[in-house]
Amino acid sequence: MASQFVTTVLMMVVIFQTSVDAECKEVARSNDELAQSLPAGSAIQKRAAIDHPDCGQRPLAGTADGSEPFTVGAKEATPNSWPWTCSLQRFGSHICGGSLIKNKEGDYFFLTAAHCVSDSDFNAGSYLVRCGIHNLQSSAEPYEEFLDLKDLTRHPSYSSSTFRNDIAIMSLNSNPTETDGLFAVCLPASNAETDDGEYWYTGWGVFYPGGSPLTPVLNEVTMQIVSDDICDGTYGSFFYAPTMVCVSMYGTGGHAACQGISGSPLVAFRNGGWELVGVASWGYDCTQTANPGVYTDVYQMESWINSVIN
């Protein structure tokens, strides 16, 4: 009797599992058909094509998969198309850029360069993060959110004299509302120097010598990772390869911006989503195209980042 009962139960489990598998396949097929039937530019279809469902999405980008073609020099970005790029402001004025990231539980943090916040005694009330914006001079934009800061964690080995480990994370008083124009970037799955893919810098700054004090609209620049030897030859011992990335503008050389870029993200399109590769840190004499920019290597900092946010 007992063996007959066990056999009956096992048959029921097999039948149930077969039914569940069939239903799951039908749902997946229906979802695929739905995504394919949507307009090519729809945000839902763009999300369906991305392997990173919780980060690195660009629903408002000009391409269906969120990728971006190479360009030479800085250009105005499509509004709200880089939804993790934010402005760090002190007493209402832009001082640095930065990126929204989030932990495994979905809590948001703001990542920037450590030298952007030089206060020895950090006063959160003096700063705020302005996200979901395109034009800094606009009084209100559809995706805009002001994020209040709670605390600051600089890398414990940050040096203000050498800019080594130039990275900091700020916790927020509350999570922002995720929208097509406000979303987190992914942390990197591999080293910045392991591939020859496209890299993009986004931020607000002075992009040409003798330019205006600050471009009010978000700009984007195609960048390339260059040999550490180039930064060694330009900056000598100030360039520290274990935690820094040597970067120059695609097609023209130079380090993309003369002022206002610190903390801003360098990102790469990988595995169907955008990953944070570098944090703008320093450079010398932007009038010289031979002088590359130096970014903090986020991949080398990832263990520390996870220890802070998780």
PDB file of C-alpha atoms in Angstrom:
ATOM      1  CA  MET A   1       0.000   0.000   0.000  1.00  0.00           C
ATOM      2  CA  ALA A   2       2.803   2.387   0.950  1.00  0.00           C
ATOM      3  CA  SER A   3       4.690   1.766  -2.298  1.00  0.00           C
ATOM      4  CA  GLN A   4       1.512   2.306  -4.315  1.00  0.00           C
ATOM      5  CA  PHE A   5       0.940   5.618  -2.498  1.00  0.00           C
ATOM      6  CA  VAL A   6       4.513   6.779  -3.209  1.00  0.00           C
ATOM      7  CA  THR A   7       4.158   5.828  -6.879  1.00  0.00           C
ATOM      8  CA  THR A   8       0.923   7.786  -7.133  1.00  0.00           C
ATOM      9  CA  VAL A   9       2.508  10.874  -5.533  1.00  0.00           C
ATOM     10  CA  LEU A  10       5.513  10.725  -7.855  1.00  0.00           C
ATOM     11  CA  MET A  11       3.223  10.490 -10.885  1.00  0.00           C
ATOM     12  CA  MET A  12       1.323  13.561  -9.665  1.00  0.00           C
ATOM     13  CA  VAL A  13       4.593  15.484  -9.203  1.00  0.00           C
ATOM     14  CA  VAL A  14       5.724  14.614 -12.743  1.00  0.00           C
ATOM     15  CA  ILE A  15       2.366  15.660 -14.192  1.00  0.00           C
ATOM     16  CA  PHE A  16       2.424  18.914 -12.193  1.00  0.00           C
ATOM     17  CA  GLN A  17       6.017  19.711 -13.200  1.00  0.00           C
ATOM     18  CA  THR A  18       5.241  19.016 -16.858  1.00  0.00           C
ATOM     19  CA  SER A  19       2.266  21.334 -16.646  1.00  0.00           C
ATOM     20  CA  VAL A  20       4.333  24.090 -14.979  1.00  0.00           C
ATOM     21  CA  ASP A  21       7.103  23.783 -17.580  1.00  0.00           C
ATOM     22  CA  ALA A  22       4.566  24.086 -20.369  1.00  0.00           C
ATOM     23  CA  GLU A  23       2.993  27.154 -18.762  1.00  0.00           C
ATOM     24  CA  CYS A  24       6.390  28.815 -18.247  1.00  0.00           C
ATOM     25  CA  LYS A  25       7.352  28.229 -21.874  1.00  0.00           C
ATOM     26  CA  GLU A  26       4.036  29.664 -22.984  1.00  0.00           C
ATOM     27  CA  VAL A  27       4.506  32.764 -20.802  1.00  0.00           C
ATOM     28  CA  ALA A  28       8.069  33.257 -22.082  1.00  0.00           C
ATOM     29  CA  ARG A  29       6.885  32.862 -25.678  1.00  0.00           C
ATOM     30  CA  SER A  30       4.083  35.346 -25.074  1.00  0.00           C
ATOM     31  CA  ASN A  31       6.480  37.866 -23.514  1.00  0.00           C
ATOM     32  CA  ASP A  32       8.879  37.531 -26.457  1.00  0.00           C
ATOM     33  CA  GLU A  33       6.042  38.054 -28.911  1.00  0.00           C
ATOM     34  CA  LEU A  34       4.856  41.066 -26.907  1.00  0.00           C
ATOM     35  CA  ALA A  35       8.317  42.655 -26.882  1.00  0.00           C
ATOM     36  CA  GLN A  36       8.711  42.084 -30.622  1.00  0.00           C
ATOM     37  CA  SER A  37       5.311  43.610 -31.315  1.00  0.00           C
ATOM     38  CA  LEU A  38       6.154  46.839 -29.473  1.00  0.00           C
ATOM     39  CA  PRO A  39       7.451  49.908 -31.335  1.00  0.00           C
ATOM     40  CA  ALA A  40      11.215  49.792 -31.822  1.00  0.00           C
ATOM     41  CA  GLY A  41      11.775  52.817 -29.606  1.00  0.00           C
ATOM     42  CA  SER A  42       9.584  51.795 -26.686  1.00  0.00           C
ATOM     43  CA  ALA A  43      11.118  51.684 -23.213  1.00  0.00           C
ATOM     44  CA  ILE A  44       9.673  48.225 -22.550  1.00  0.00           C
ATOM     45  CA  GLN A  45      11.307  46.742 -25.634  1.00  0.00           C
ATOM     46  CA  LYS A  46      14.639  48.322 -24.727  1.00  0.00           C
ATOM     47  CA  ARG A  47      14.467  46.732 -21.276  1.00  0.00           C
ATOM     48  CA  ALA A  48      13.581  43.348 -22.811  1.00  0.00           C
ATOM     49  CA  ALA A  49      16.861  43.374 -24.755  1.00  0.00           C
ATOM     50  CA  ILE A  50      19.042  43.997 -21.699  1.00  0.00           C
ATOM     51  CA  ASP A  51      20.654  41.296 -19.544  1.00  0.00           C
ATOM     52  CA  HIS A  52      20.985  43.627 -16.528  1.00  0.00           C
ATOM     53  CA  PRO A  53      17.359  44.124 -15.416  1.00  0.00           C
ATOM     54  CA  ASP A  54      18.242  46.146 -12.308  1.00  0.00           C
ATOM     55  CA  CYS A  55      20.941  48.509 -13.587  1.00  0.00           C
ATOM     56  CA  GLY A  56      22.597  49.975 -16.650  1.00  0.00           C
ATOM     57  CA  GLN A  57      19.408  50.621 -18.599  1.00  0.00           C
ATOM     58  CA  ARG A  58      18.954  53.598 -20.937  1.00  0.00           C
ATOM     59  CA  PRO A  59      15.271  53.678 -21.938  1.00  0.00           C
ATOM     60  CA  LEU A  60      15.543  57.211 -23.336  1.00  0.00           C
ATOM     61  CA  ALA A  61      18.648  56.584 -25.459  1.00  0.00           C
ATOM     62  CA  GLY A  62      18.402  57.044 -29.188  1.00  0.00           C
ATOM     63  CA  THR A  63      19.031  53.356 -29.979  1.00  0.00           C
ATOM     64  CA  ALA A  64      16.900  50.299 -29.307  1.00  0.00           C
ATOM     65  CA  ASP A  65      19.534  48.443 -27.270  1.00  0.00           C
ATOM     66  CA  GLY A  66      20.911  51.474 -25.443  1.00  0.00           C
ATOM     67  CA  SER A  67      24.249  51.394 -27.288  1.00  0.00           C
ATOM     68  CA  GLU A  68      25.817  54.556 -28.675  1.00  0.00           C
ATOM     69  CA  PRO A  69      27.848  55.288 -31.850  1.00  0.00           C
ATOM     70  CA  PHE A  70      31.351  56.751 -31.632  1.00  0.00           C
ATOM     71  CA  THR A  71      31.697  60.517 -31.981  1.00  0.00           C
ATOM     72  CA  VAL A  72      34.741  62.767 -32.024  1.00  0.00           C
ATOM     73  CA  GLY A  73      34.700  65.489 -29.388  1.00  0.00           C
ATOM     74  CA  ALA A  74      32.039  66.479 -26.890  1.00  0.00           C
ATOM     75  CA  LYS A  75      28.405  66.812 -27.898  1.00  0.00           C
ATOM     76  CA  GLU A  76      25.141  67.476 -26.108  1.00  0.00           C
ATOM     77  CA  ALA A  77      23.579  64.238 -24.892  1.00  0.00           C
ATOM     78  CA  THR A  78      20.002  63.232 -25.593  1.00  0.00           C
ATOM     79  CA  PRO A  79      18.074  64.559 -22.557  1.00  0.00           C
ATOM     80  CA  ASN A  80      17.879  62.053 -19.691  1.00  0.00           C
ATOM     81  CA  SER A  81      19.588  59.354 -21.760  1.00  0.00           C
ATOM     82  CA  TRP A  82      22.270  58.684 -19.118  1.00  0.00           C
ATOM     83  CA  PRO A  83      19.928  58.242 -16.132  1.00  0.00           C
ATOM     84  CA  TRP A  84      22.602  57.563 -13.482  1.00  0.00           C
ATOM     85  CA  THR A  85      24.646  60.731 -14.139  1.00  0.00           C
ATOM     86  CA  CYS A  86      23.941  63.317 -11.429  1.00  0.00           C
ATOM     87  CA  SER A  87      25.223  66.694 -10.292  1.00  0.00           C
ATOM     88  CA  LEU A  88      26.767  67.039  -6.843  1.00  0.00           C
ATOM     89  CA  GLN A  89      25.960  70.524  -5.603  1.00  0.00           C
ATOM     90  CA  ARG A  90      27.157  72.608  -2.684  1.00  0.00           C
ATOM     91  CA  PHE A  91      24.961  75.487  -1.589  1.00  0.00           C
ATOM     92  CA  GLY A  92      23.058  75.118  -4.869  1.00  0.00           C
ATOM     93  CA  SER A  93      26.046  75.211  -7.260  1.00  0.00           C
ATOM     94  CA  HIS A  94      27.433  72.339  -9.330  1.00  0.00           C
ATOM     95  CA  ILE A  95      30.841  71.218  -8.095  1.00  0.00           C
ATOM     96  CA  CYS A  96      31.224  67.666  -9.427  1.00  0.00           C
ATOM     97  CA  GLY A  97      29.507  64.863 -11.248  1.00  0.00           C
ATOM     98  CA  GLY A  98      28.782  61.385  -9.993  1.00  0.00           C
ATOM     99  CA  SER A  99      26.798  58.203 -10.489  1.00  0.00           C
ATOM    100  CA  LEU A 100      23.854  56.453  -8.906  1.00  0.00           C
ATOM    101  CA  ILE A 101      24.557  52.860  -7.870  1.00  0.00           C
ATOM    102  CA  LYS A 102      22.550  50.473  -5.729  1.00  0.00           C
ATOM    103  CA  ASN A 103      23.116  47.449  -3.527  1.00  0.00           C
ATOM    104  CA  LYS A 104      21.630  43.961  -3.600  1.00  0.00           C
ATOM    105  CA  GLU A 105      18.607  45.117  -1.608  1.00  0.00           C
ATOM    106  CA  GLY A 106      17.879  47.916  -4.069  1.00  0.00           C
ATOM    107  CA  ASP A 107      19.060  50.789  -1.855  1.00  0.00           C
ATOM    108  CA  TYR A 108      20.618  53.675  -3.766  1.00  0.00           C
ATOM    109  CA  PHE A 109      23.985  55.377  -3.184  1.00  0.00           C
ATOM    110  CA  PHE A 110      25.864  58.201  -4.893  1.00  0.00           C
ATOM    111  CA  LEU A 111      29.429  57.510  -6.041  1.00  0.00           C
ATOM    112  CA  THR A 112      31.860  60.313  -6.861  1.00  0.00           C
ATOM    113  CA  ALA A 113      35.510  61.360  -6.454  1.00  0.00           C
ATOM    114  CA  ALA A 114      36.798  61.757  -2.905  1.00  0.00           C
ATOM    115  CA  HIS A 115      38.435  65.106  -3.680  1.00  0.00           C
ATOM    116  CA  CYS A 116      35.011  66.573  -4.549  1.00  0.00           C
ATOM    117  CA  VAL A 117      34.203  66.718  -0.840  1.00  0.00           C
ATOM    118  CA  SER A 118      37.226  68.197   0.846  1.00  0.00           C
ATOM    119  CA  ASP A 119      35.557  69.007   4.153  1.00  0.00           C
ATOM    120  CA  SER A 120      37.481  67.429   6.995  1.00  0.00           C
ATOM    121  CA  ASP A 121      34.199  67.357   8.887  1.00  0.00           C
ATOM    122  CA  PHE A 122      31.519  66.467   6.328  1.00  0.00           C
ATOM    123  CA  ASN A 123      28.312  68.474   6.709  1.00  0.00           C
ATOM    124  CA  ALA A 124      25.574  66.695   4.765  1.00  0.00           C
ATOM    125  CA  GLY A 125      23.336  69.750   4.943  1.00  0.00           C
ATOM    126  CA  SER A 126      25.733  71.726   2.723  1.00  0.00           C
ATOM    127  CA  TYR A 127      25.372  69.287  -0.173  1.00  0.00           C
ATOM    128  CA  LEU A 128      22.679  67.688  -2.283  1.00  0.00           C
ATOM    129  CA  VAL A 129      22.572  65.491  -5.358  1.00  0.00           C
ATOM    130  CA  ARG A 130      20.482  66.608  -8.324  1.00  0.00           C
ATOM    131  CA  CYS A 131      19.471  63.712 -10.575  1.00  0.00           C
ATOM    132  CA  GLY A 132      17.224  63.139 -13.562  1.00  0.00           C
ATOM    133  CA  ILE A 133      18.263  66.433 -15.134  1.00  0.00           C
ATOM    134  CA  HIS A 134      19.700  67.600 -18.441  1.00  0.00           C
ATOM    135  CA  ASN A 135      20.031  71.382 -18.096  1.00  0.00           C
ATOM    136  CA  LEU A 136      21.462  72.671 -14.827  1.00  0.00           C
ATOM    137  CA  GLN A 137      19.872  76.064 -15.469  1.00  0.00           C
ATOM    138  CA  SER A 138      16.378  74.612 -15.744  1.00  0.00           C
ATOM    139  CA  SER A 139      14.148  75.217 -12.737  1.00  0.00           C
ATOM    140  CA  ALA A 140      12.234  71.956 -13.207  1.00  0.00           C
ATOM    141  CA  GLU A 141      12.512  68.935 -15.495  1.00  0.00           C
ATOM    142  CA  PRO A 142      10.167  65.940 -15.830  1.00  0.00           C
ATOM    143  CA  TYR A 143      12.494  63.362 -14.220  1.00  0.00           C
ATOM    144  CA  GLU A 144      14.272  65.649 -11.771  1.00  0.00           C
ATOM    145  CA  GLU A 145      14.823  64.657  -8.146  1.00  0.00           C
ATOM    146  CA  PHE A 146      16.822  66.314  -5.383  1.00  0.00           C
ATOM    147  CA  LEU A 147      18.444  63.708  -3.135  1.00  0.00           C
ATOM    148  CA  ASP A 148      19.431  64.593   0.418  1.00  0.00           C
ATOM    149  CA  LEU A 149      22.654  63.081   1.700  1.00  0.00           C
ATOM    150  CA  LYS A 150      23.051  61.223   4.954  1.00  0.00           C
ATOM    151  CA  ASP A 151      26.679  60.215   5.226  1.00  0.00           C
ATOM    152  CA  LEU A 152      30.011  60.180   3.390  1.00  0.00           C
ATOM    153  CA  THR A 153      32.516  57.331   3.167  1.00  0.00           C
ATOM    154  CA  ARG A 154      35.836  58.111   1.506  1.00  0.00           C
ATOM    155  CA  HIS A 155      38.208  55.328   0.560  1.00  0.00           C
ATOM    156  CA  PRO A 156      40.380  54.787   3.662  1.00  0.00           C
ATOM    157  CA  SER A 157      43.576  55.055   1.593  1.00  0.00           C
ATOM    158  CA  TYR A 158      42.594  58.189  -0.324  1.00  0.00           C
ATOM    159  CA  SER A 159      45.432  60.699  -0.632  1.00  0.00           C
ATOM    160  CA  SER A 160      44.646  64.338  -1.394  1.00  0.00           C
ATOM    161  CA  SER A 161      48.261  64.933  -2.459  1.00  0.00           C
ATOM    162  CA  THR A 162      48.547  62.061  -4.961  1.00  0.00           C
ATOM    163  CA  PHE A 163      44.834  61.433  -5.769  1.00  0.00           C
ATOM    164  CA  ARG A 164      45.335  57.739  -5.195  1.00  0.00           C
ATOM    165  CA  ASN A 165      42.094  55.910  -4.311  1.00  0.00           C
ATOM    166  CA  ASP A 166      40.131  59.012  -5.305  1.00  0.00           C
ATOM    167  CA  ILE A 167      36.653  57.635  -4.705  1.00  0.00           C
ATOM    168  CA  ALA A 168      33.841  58.240  -2.223  1.00  0.00           C
ATOM    169  CA  ILE A 169      30.334  56.931  -1.590  1.00  0.00           C
ATOM    170  CA  MET A 170      27.475  58.950  -0.142  1.00  0.00           C
ATOM    171  CA  SER A 171      24.449  57.328   1.445  1.00  0.00           C
ATOM    172  CA  LEU A 172      21.045  58.927   0.888  1.00  0.00           C
ATOM    173  CA  ASN A 173      18.274  59.784   3.319  1.00  0.00           C
ATOM    174  CA  SER A 174      15.794  57.994   1.063  1.00  0.00           C
ATOM    175  CA  ASN A 175      15.756  56.127  -2.225  1.00  0.00           C
ATOM    176  CA  PRO A 176      14.825  58.023  -5.382  1.00  0.00           C
ATOM    177  CA  THR A 177      11.909  56.971  -7.543  1.00  0.00           C
ATOM    178  CA  GLU A 178      13.145  54.837 -10.424  1.00  0.00           C
ATOM    179  CA  THR A 179      12.004  56.196 -13.788  1.00  0.00           C
ATOM    180  CA  ASP A 180      13.153  56.057 -17.400  1.00  0.00           C
ATOM    181  CA  GLY A 181      15.187  59.183 -16.623  1.00  0.00           C
ATOM    182  CA  LEU A 182      16.619  58.096 -13.262  1.00  0.00           C
ATOM    183  CA  PHE A 183      18.251  54.695 -12.820  1.00  0.00           C
ATOM    184  CA  ALA A 184      21.406  53.079 -11.427  1.00  0.00           C
ATOM    185  CA  VAL A 185      24.484  52.130 -13.427  1.00  0.00           C
ATOM    186  CA  CYS A 186      25.949  48.620 -13.067  1.00  0.00           C
ATOM    187  CA  LEU A 187      29.230  47.909 -11.312  1.00  0.00           C
ATOM    188  CA  PRO A 188      31.831  46.357 -13.643  1.00  0.00           C
ATOM    189  CA  ALA A 189      32.104  42.628 -14.220  1.00  0.00           C
ATOM    190  CA  SER A 190      35.649  42.858 -15.604  1.00  0.00           C
ATOM    191  CA  ASN A 191      38.702  45.085 -15.725  1.00  0.00           C
ATOM    192  CA  ALA A 192      38.540  48.219 -17.892  1.00  0.00           C
ATOM    193  CA  GLU A 193      41.665  47.199 -19.757  1.00  0.00           C
ATOM    194  CA  THR A 194      40.542  43.699 -20.731  1.00  0.00           C
ATOM    195  CA  ASP A 195      38.675  44.765 -23.879  1.00  0.00           C
ATOM    196  CA  ASP A 196      38.755  47.377 -26.632  1.00  0.00           C
ATOM    197  CA  GLY A 197      35.087  48.315 -26.408  1.00  0.00           C
ATOM    198  CA  GLU A 198      33.564  51.760 -26.461  1.00  0.00           C
ATOM    199  CA  TYR A 199      33.800  54.009 -23.411  1.00  0.00           C
ATOM    200  CA  TRP A 200      31.777  57.110 -22.701  1.00  0.00           C
ATOM    201  CA  TYR A 201      32.230  60.020 -20.354  1.00  0.00           C
ATOM    202  CA  THR A 202      29.141  62.042 -19.406  1.00  0.00           C
ATOM    203  CA  GLY A 203      28.948  65.206 -17.354  1.00  0.00           C
ATOM    204  CA  TRP A 204      28.787  68.968 -17.100  1.00  0.00           C
ATOM    205  CA  GLY A 205      32.003  70.922 -17.510  1.00  0.00           C
ATOM    206  CA  VAL A 206      34.238  73.096 -19.676  1.00  0.00           C
ATOM    207  CA  PHE A 207      35.086  70.952 -22.694  1.00  0.00           C
ATOM    208  CA  TYR A 208      37.376  73.275 -24.630  1.00  0.00           C
ATOM    209  CA  PRO A 209      40.177  75.656 -23.573  1.00  0.00           C
ATOM    210  CA  GLY A 210      38.828  79.173 -23.206  1.00  0.00           C
ATOM    211  CA  GLY A 211      35.233  77.948 -23.195  1.00  0.00           C
ATOM    212  CA  SER A 212      32.391  79.160 -21.025  1.00  0.00           C
ATOM    213  CA  PRO A 213      32.654  78.566 -17.274  1.00  0.00           C
ATOM    214  CA  LEU A 214      30.360  75.540 -17.465  1.00  0.00           C
ATOM    215  CA  THR A 215      28.177  73.960 -20.116  1.00  0.00           C
ATOM    216  CA  PRO A 216      24.702  73.880 -18.550  1.00  0.00           C
ATOM    217  CA  VAL A 217      23.539  70.816 -20.509  1.00  0.00           C
ATOM    218  CA  LEU A 218      24.788  67.271 -20.098  1.00  0.00           C
ATOM    219  CA  ASN A 219      27.521  66.405 -22.585  1.00  0.00           C
ATOM    220  CA  GLU A 220      28.802  63.033 -23.739  1.00  0.00           C
ATOM    221  CA  VAL A 221      32.231  62.159 -25.116  1.00  0.00           C
ATOM    222  CA  THR A 222      33.534  58.948 -26.668  1.00  0.00           C
ATOM    223  CA  MET A 223      36.687  57.921 -24.823  1.00  0.00           C
ATOM    224  CA  GLN A 224      39.354  55.265 -25.237  1.00  0.00           C
ATOM    225  CA  ILE A 225      41.497  53.429 -22.725  1.00  0.00           C
ATOM    226  CA  VAL A 226      45.142  54.046 -23.595  1.00  0.00           C
ATOM    227  CA  SER A 227      48.328  52.369 -22.463  1.00  0.00           C
ATOM    228  CA  ASP A 228      49.532  52.953 -18.922  1.00  0.00           C
ATOM    229  CA  ASP A 229      52.883  53.826 -20.510  1.00  0.00           C
ATOM    230  CA  ILE A 230      51.337  57.009 -21.932  1.00  0.00           C
ATOM    231  CA  CYS A 231      50.279  58.204 -18.491  1.00  0.00           C
ATOM    232  CA  ASP A 232      53.605  57.086 -17.040  1.00  0.00           C
ATOM    233  CA  GLY A 233      55.413  59.169 -19.644  1.00  0.00           C
ATOM    234  CA  THR A 234      53.193  62.204 -19.060  1.00  0.00           C
ATOM    235  CA  TYR A 235      52.745  62.164 -15.300  1.00  0.00           C
ATOM    236  CA  GLY A 236      55.582  60.009 -13.980  1.00  0.00           C
ATOM    237  CA  SER A 237      55.106  58.600 -10.494  1.00  0.00           C
ATOM    238  CA  PHE A 238      51.846  60.525 -10.003  1.00  0.00           C
ATOM    239  CA  PHE A 239      50.148  57.937 -12.198  1.00  0.00           C
ATOM    240  CA  TYR A 240      49.552  54.804 -10.128  1.00  0.00           C
ATOM    241  CA  ALA A 241      48.473  51.995 -12.456  1.00  0.00           C
ATOM    242  CA  PRO A 242      47.063  49.604  -9.807  1.00  0.00           C
ATOM    243  CA  THR A 243      44.138  51.930  -9.029  1.00  0.00           C
ATOM    244  CA  MET A 244      44.052  54.367 -11.974  1.00  0.00           C
ATOM    245  CA  VAL A 245      42.956  54.162 -15.617  1.00  0.00           C
ATOM    246  CA  CYS A 246      44.621  56.175 -18.392  1.00  0.00           C
ATOM    247  CA  VAL A 247      41.985  57.640 -20.732  1.00  0.00           C
ATOM    248  CA  SER A 248      41.898  59.975 -23.735  1.00  0.00           C
ATOM    249  CA  MET A 249      39.262  61.345 -26.094  1.00  0.00           C
ATOM    250  CA  TYR A 250      38.478  59.146 -29.078  1.00  0.00           C
ATOM    251  CA  GLY A 251      39.963  60.540 -32.287  1.00  0.00           C
ATOM    252  CA  THR A 252      41.538  63.678 -30.814  1.00  0.00           C
ATOM    253  CA  GLY A 253      43.382  62.724 -27.643  1.00  0.00           C
ATOM    254  CA  GLY A 254      43.379  64.829 -24.503  1.00  0.00           C
ATOM    255  CA  HIS A 255      41.314  64.304 -21.395  1.00  0.00           C
ATOM    256  CA  ALA A 256      37.896  65.599 -22.534  1.00  0.00           C
ATOM    257  CA  ALA A 257      37.283  68.437 -20.137  1.00  0.00           C
ATOM    258  CA  CYS A 258      39.097  71.350 -18.583  1.00  0.00           C
ATOM    259  CA  GLN A 259      36.903  71.959 -15.557  1.00  0.00           C
ATOM    260  CA  GLY A 260      33.920  70.544 -13.690  1.00  0.00           C
ATOM    261  CA  ILE A 261      34.233  66.878 -14.650  1.00  0.00           C
ATOM    262  CA  SER A 262      35.554  65.431 -11.400  1.00  0.00           C
ATOM    263  CA  GLY A 263      33.556  62.487 -10.098  1.00  0.00           C
ATOM    264  CA  SER A 264      31.710  61.998 -13.376  1.00  0.00           C
ATOM    265  CA  PRO A 265      31.308  58.479 -14.779  1.00  0.00           C
ATOM    266  CA  LEU A 266      33.235  56.659 -17.465  1.00  0.00           C
ATOM    267  CA  VAL A 267      31.020  53.804 -18.660  1.00  0.00           C
ATOM    268  CA  ALA A 268      31.166  50.887 -21.087  1.00  0.00           C
ATOM    269  CA  PHE A 269      28.387  48.938 -22.806  1.00  0.00           C
ATOM    270  CA  ARG A 270      28.852  45.275 -21.859  1.00  0.00           C
ATOM    271  CA  ASN A 271      26.628  42.213 -21.671  1.00  0.00           C
ATOM    272  CA  GLY A 272      23.606  44.207 -22.740  1.00  0.00           C
ATOM    273  CA  GLY A 273      23.964  46.930 -20.105  1.00  0.00           C
ATOM    274  CA  TRP A 274      26.137  49.886 -19.083  1.00  0.00           C
ATOM    275  CA  GLU A 275      28.841  49.372 -16.460  1.00  0.00           C
ATOM    276  CA  LEU A 276      30.741  51.983 -14.454  1.00  0.00           C
ATOM    277  CA  VAL A 277      34.400  51.679 -15.440  1.00  0.00           C
ATOM    278  CA  GLY A 278      36.002  54.834 -14.062  1.00  0.00           C
ATOM    279  CA  VAL A 279      35.494  57.955 -11.956  1.00  0.00           C
ATOM    280  CA  ALA A 280      36.974  61.184 -13.361  1.00  0.00           C
ATOM    281  CA  SER A 281      39.849  62.156 -11.099  1.00  0.00           C
ATOM    282  CA  TRP A 282      42.576  64.396 -12.535  1.00  0.00           C
ATOM    283  CA  GLY A 283      44.689  65.505 -15.488  1.00  0.00           C
ATOM    284  CA  TYR A 284      47.039  68.313 -16.480  1.00  0.00           C
ATOM    285  CA  ASP A 285      46.701  71.151 -19.024  1.00  0.00           C
ATOM    286  CA  CYS A 286      43.637  70.325 -21.097  1.00  0.00           C
ATOM    287  CA  THR A 287      44.991  72.459 -23.974  1.00  0.00           C
ATOM    288  CA  GLN A 288      47.464  69.685 -24.798  1.00  0.00           C
ATOM    289  CA  THR A 289      45.962  66.736 -26.692  1.00  0.00           C
ATOM    290  CA  ALA A 290      48.947  64.625 -25.674  1.00  0.00           C
ATOM    291  CA  ASN A 291      47.861  64.789 -22.042  1.00  0.00           C
ATOM    292  CA  PRO A 292      45.449  61.978 -21.156  1.00  0.00           C
ATOM    293  CA  GLY A 293      42.992  62.030 -18.295  1.00  0.00           C
ATOM    294  CA  VAL A 294      43.265  59.868 -15.212  1.00  0.00           C
ATOM    295  CA  TYR A 295      40.249  58.056 -13.780  1.00  0.00           C
ATOM    296  CA  THR A 296      39.896  55.949 -10.660  1.00  0.00           C
ATOM    297  CA  ASP A 297      39.593  52.287 -11.699  1.00  0.00           C
ATOM    298  CA  VAL A 298      36.200  51.158 -10.379  1.00  0.00           C
ATOM    299  CA  TYR A 299      36.893  47.472 -10.995  1.00  0.00           C
ATOM    300  CA  GLN A 300      39.886  47.618  -8.660  1.00  0.00           C
ATOM    301  CA  MET A 301      37.702  49.355  -6.074  1.00  0.00           C
ATOM    302  CA  GLU A 302      34.757  46.987  -6.295  1.00  0.00           C
ATOM    303  CA  SER A 303      35.520  44.986  -3.145  1.00  0.00           C
ATOM    304  CA  TRP A 304      35.653  48.194  -1.132  1.00  0.00           C
ATOM    305  CA  ILE A 305      32.478  49.513  -2.791  1.00  0.00           C
ATOM    306  CA  ASN A 306      30.591  46.332  -1.911  1.00  0.00           C
ATOM    307  CA  SER A 307      31.847  46.480   1.671  1.00  0.00           C
ATOM    308  CA  VAL A 308      30.317  49.956   1.986  1.00  0.00           C
ATOM    309  CA  ILE A 309      26.965  49.468   0.263  1.00  0.00           C
ATOM    310  CA  ASN A 310      26.108  45.839   1.149  1.00  0.00           C
TER     311      ASN A 310
END
